[in-house]
Short mmCIF file of C-alpha atoms and ligand atoms in Angstrom, two decimals:
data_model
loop_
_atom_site.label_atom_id
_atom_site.label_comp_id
_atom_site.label_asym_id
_atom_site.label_seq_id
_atom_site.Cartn_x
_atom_site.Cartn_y
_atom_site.Cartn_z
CA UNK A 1 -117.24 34.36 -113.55
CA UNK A 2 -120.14 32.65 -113.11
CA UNK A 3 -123.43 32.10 -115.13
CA UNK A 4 -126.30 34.40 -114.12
CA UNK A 5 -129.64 32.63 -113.81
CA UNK A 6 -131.24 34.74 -116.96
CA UNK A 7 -128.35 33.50 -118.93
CA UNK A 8 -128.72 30.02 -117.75
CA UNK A 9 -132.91 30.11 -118.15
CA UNK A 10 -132.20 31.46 -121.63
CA UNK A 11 -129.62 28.91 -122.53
CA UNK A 12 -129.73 26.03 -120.42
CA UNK A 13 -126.59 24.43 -119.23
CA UNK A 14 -125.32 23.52 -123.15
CA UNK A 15 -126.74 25.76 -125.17
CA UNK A 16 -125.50 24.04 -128.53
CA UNK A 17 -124.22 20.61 -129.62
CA UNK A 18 -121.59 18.38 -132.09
CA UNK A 19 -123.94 16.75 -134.40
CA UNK A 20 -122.55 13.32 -136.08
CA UNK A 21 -121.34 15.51 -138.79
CA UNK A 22 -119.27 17.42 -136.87
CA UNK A 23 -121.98 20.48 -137.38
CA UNK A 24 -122.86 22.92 -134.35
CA UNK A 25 -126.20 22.96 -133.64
CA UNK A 26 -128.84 24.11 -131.40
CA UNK A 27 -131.72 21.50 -129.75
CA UNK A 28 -134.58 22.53 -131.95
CA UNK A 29 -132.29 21.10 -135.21
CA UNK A 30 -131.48 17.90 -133.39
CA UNK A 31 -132.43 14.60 -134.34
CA UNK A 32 -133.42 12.39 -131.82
CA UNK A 33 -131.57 9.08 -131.49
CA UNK A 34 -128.80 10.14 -133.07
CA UNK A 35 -125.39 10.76 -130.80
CA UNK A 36 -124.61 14.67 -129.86
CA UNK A 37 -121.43 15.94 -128.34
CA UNK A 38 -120.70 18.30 -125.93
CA UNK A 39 -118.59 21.25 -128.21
CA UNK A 40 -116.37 22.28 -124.77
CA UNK A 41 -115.90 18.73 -122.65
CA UNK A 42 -116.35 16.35 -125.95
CA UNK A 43 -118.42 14.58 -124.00
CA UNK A 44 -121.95 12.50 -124.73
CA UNK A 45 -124.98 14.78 -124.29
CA UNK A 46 -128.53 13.92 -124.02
CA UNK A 47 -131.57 15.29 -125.90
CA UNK A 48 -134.29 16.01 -123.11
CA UNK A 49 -137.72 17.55 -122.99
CA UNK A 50 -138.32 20.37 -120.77
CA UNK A 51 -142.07 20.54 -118.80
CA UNK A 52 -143.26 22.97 -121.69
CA UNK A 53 -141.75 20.13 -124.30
CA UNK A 54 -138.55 22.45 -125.49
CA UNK A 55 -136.07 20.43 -126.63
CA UNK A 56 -132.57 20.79 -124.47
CA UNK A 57 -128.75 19.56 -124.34
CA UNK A 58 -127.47 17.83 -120.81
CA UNK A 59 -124.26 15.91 -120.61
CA UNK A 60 -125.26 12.65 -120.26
CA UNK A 61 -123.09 11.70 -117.16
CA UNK A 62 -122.23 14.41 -114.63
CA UNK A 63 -118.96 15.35 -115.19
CA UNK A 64 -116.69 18.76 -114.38
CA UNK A 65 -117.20 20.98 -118.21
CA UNK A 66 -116.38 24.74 -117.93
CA UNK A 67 -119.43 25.27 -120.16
CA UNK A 68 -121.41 25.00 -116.95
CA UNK A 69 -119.34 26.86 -114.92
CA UNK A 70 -117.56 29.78 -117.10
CA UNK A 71 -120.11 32.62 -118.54
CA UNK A 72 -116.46 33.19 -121.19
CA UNK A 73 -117.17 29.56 -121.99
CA UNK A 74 -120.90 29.88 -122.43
CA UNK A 75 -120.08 32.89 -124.55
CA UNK A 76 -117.85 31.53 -126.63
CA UNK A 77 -120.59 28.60 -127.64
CA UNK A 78 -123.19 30.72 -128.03
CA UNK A 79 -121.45 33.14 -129.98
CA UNK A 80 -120.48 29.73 -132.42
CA UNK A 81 -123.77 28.80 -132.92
CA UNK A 82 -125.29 32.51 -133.66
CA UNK A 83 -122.51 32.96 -136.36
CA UNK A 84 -122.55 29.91 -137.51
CA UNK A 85 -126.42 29.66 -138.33
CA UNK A 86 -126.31 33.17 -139.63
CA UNK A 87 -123.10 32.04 -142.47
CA UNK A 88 -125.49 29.43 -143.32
CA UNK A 89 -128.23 32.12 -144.09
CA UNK A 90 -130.70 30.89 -141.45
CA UNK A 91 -130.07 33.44 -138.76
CA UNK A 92 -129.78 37.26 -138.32
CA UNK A 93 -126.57 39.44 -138.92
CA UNK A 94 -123.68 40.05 -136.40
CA UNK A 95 -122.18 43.66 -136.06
CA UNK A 96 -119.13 44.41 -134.57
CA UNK A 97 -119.28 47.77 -132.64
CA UNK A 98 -115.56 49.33 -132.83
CA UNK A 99 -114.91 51.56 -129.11
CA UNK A 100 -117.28 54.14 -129.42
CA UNK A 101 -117.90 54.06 -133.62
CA UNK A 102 -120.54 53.33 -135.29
CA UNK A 103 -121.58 49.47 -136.25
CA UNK A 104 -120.44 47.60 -138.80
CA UNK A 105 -122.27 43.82 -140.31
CA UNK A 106 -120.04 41.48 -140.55
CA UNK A 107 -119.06 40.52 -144.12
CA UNK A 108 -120.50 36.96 -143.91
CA UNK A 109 -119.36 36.58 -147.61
CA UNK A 110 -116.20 36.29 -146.97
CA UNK A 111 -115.85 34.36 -143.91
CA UNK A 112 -115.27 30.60 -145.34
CA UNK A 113 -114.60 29.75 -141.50
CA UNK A 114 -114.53 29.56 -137.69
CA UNK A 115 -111.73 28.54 -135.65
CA UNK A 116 -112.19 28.24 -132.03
CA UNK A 117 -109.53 28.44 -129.39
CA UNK A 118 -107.29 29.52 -132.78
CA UNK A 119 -103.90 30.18 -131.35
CA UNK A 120 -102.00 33.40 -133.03
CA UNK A 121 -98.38 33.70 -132.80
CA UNK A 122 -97.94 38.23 -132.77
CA UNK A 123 -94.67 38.02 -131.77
CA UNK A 124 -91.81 35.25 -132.20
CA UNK A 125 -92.19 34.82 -128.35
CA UNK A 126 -95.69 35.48 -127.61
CA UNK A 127 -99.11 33.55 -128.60
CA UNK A 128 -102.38 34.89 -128.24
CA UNK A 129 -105.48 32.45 -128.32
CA UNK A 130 -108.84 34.07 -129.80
CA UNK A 131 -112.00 32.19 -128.74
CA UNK A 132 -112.95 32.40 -131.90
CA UNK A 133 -111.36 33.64 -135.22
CA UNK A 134 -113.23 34.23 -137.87
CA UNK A 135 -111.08 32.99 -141.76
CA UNK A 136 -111.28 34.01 -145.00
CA UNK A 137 -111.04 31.65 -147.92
CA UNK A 138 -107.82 31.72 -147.57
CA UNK A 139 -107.35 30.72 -144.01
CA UNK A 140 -106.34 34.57 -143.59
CA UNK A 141 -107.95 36.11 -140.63
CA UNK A 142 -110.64 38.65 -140.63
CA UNK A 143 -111.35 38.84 -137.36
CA UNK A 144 -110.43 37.44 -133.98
CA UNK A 145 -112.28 37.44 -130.93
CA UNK A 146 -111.56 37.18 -126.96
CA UNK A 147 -114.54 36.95 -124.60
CA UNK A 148 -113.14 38.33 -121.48
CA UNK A 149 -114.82 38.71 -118.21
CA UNK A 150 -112.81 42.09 -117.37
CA UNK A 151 -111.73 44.13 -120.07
CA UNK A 152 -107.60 43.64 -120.33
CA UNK A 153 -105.44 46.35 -118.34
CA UNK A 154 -103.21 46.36 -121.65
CA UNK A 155 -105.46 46.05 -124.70
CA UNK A 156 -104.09 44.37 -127.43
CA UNK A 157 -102.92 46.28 -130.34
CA UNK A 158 -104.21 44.96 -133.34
CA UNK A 159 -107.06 45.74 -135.83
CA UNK A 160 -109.17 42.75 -136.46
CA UNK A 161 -108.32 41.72 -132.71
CA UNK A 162 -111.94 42.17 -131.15
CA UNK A 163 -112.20 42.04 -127.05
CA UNK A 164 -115.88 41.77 -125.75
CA UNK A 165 -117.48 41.11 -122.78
CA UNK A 166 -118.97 37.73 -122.11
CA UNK A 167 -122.17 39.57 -119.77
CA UNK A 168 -122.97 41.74 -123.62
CA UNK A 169 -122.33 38.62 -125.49
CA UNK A 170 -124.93 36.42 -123.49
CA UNK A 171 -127.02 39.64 -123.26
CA UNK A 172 -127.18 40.51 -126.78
CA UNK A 173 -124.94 38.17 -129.28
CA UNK A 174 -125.66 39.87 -132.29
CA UNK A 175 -124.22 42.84 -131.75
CA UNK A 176 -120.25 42.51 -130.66
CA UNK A 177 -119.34 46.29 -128.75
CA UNK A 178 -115.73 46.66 -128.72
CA UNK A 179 -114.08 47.21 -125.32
CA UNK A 180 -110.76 47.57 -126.84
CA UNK A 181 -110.43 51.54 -128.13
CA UNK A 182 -107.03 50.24 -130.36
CA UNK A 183 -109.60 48.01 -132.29
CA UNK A 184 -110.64 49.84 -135.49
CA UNK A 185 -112.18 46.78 -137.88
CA UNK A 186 -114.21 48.33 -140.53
CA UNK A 187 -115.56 46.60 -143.45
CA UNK A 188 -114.27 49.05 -146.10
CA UNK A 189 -110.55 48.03 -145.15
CA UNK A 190 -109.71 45.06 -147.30
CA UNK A 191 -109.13 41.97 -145.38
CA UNK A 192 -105.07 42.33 -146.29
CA UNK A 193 -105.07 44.95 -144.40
CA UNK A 194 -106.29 43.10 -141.25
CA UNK A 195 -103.30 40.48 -141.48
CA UNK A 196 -100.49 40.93 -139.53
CA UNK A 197 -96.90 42.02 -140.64
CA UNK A 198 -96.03 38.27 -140.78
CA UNK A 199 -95.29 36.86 -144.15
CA UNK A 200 -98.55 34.12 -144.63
CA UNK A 201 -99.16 31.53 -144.12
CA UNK A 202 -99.56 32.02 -140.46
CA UNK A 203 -98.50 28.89 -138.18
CA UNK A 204 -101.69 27.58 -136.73
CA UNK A 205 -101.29 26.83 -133.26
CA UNK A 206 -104.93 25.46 -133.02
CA UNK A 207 -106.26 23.50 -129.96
CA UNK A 208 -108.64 22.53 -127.75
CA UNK A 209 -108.85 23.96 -124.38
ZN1 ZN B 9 -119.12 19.54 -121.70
#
């Protein structure tokens, strides 16, 4: 689907970048003259200076990146920054809303990591990719999340397997709202519990799409 002009006012056409170390971050924590990458296309973005002087990411050439095109893409980047400053302690919690429960925060202690486009094998003949998974220590999965425009037709079966809509996430991405009613991730339920019936480690089938 694509990208409604609030969303695109609110976050510009790359609403976060890959600093030189490798970190995700957002214009306002950008140093200028140093190189920033695009986190979807990989390619070179530019630091520019809106009329009112707000900093903001533009690839530098203009080339094809779903980022501009996909509100599931935008999403997913969006979503990666807002976690990602809040595990560093600089932004405000995420909740996960299971179908219809009550909200839970996020246990940012124990996520040690982000995957995106994480690839999950369920079945020995079927792989699911998250847009983003969400690791303990371990590498163990807490929870995994698809940004879909449509909910599915045949919801995925799986605790920690979280489907949202990209129009909520861009609306609000702090708080995820289930749209999967199998999806029952509570924070009492030790992570073990979330894992699948797979003896560990999982294979990671990890790449970049
Ligand atoms: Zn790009």
């Amino acid at each position: 689907m694509t990208i409604r002009a609030k969303h695109r006012k609110r976050y510009r056409l790359v609403p976060c970048a890959l600093a030189p170390d490798g970190q995700i971050i957002s214009p306002e924590e950008a140093v200028r003259g140093n190189l920033h990458w695009c986190p979807e296309c990989k390619n070179a973005l530019s630091l520019r200076l809106s009329k009112l002087q707000n900093p903001y990411f533009a690839h530098t050439n203009k080339i094809k990146c779903k980022l501009e095109h996909s509100s599931v893409v935008l999403a997913k980047h969006v979503l990666h920054l807002v976690l990602t400053r809040w595990m560093k302690g600089s932004g405000d919690p995420v909740e996960v809303q299971p179908f219809c429960e009550k909200r839970y925060e996020l246990p940012r202690e124990e996520i040690h990591q982000i995957k995106l486009n994480h690839g999950i094998r369920i079945h020995p003949k079927r792989t699911l990719h998250s847009h983003l998974s969400l690791l303990d220590q371990h590498g163990y999965p807490i929870l995994h999340i698809e940004i879909r425009d449509k909910p599915r037709t045949r919801h995925i079966k799986h605790p920690s397997w979280l489907e949202v809509s990209a129009e909520e996430v861009l609306s609000n991405p702090y708080l995820l709202s289930s749209l999967n009613p199998h999806m029952n991730f509570s924070t009492s339920i030790p992570t073990q519990l979330n894992l699948f019936d797979f003896a560990p480690p999982y294979p990671s089938l990890s790449s970049h799409h």
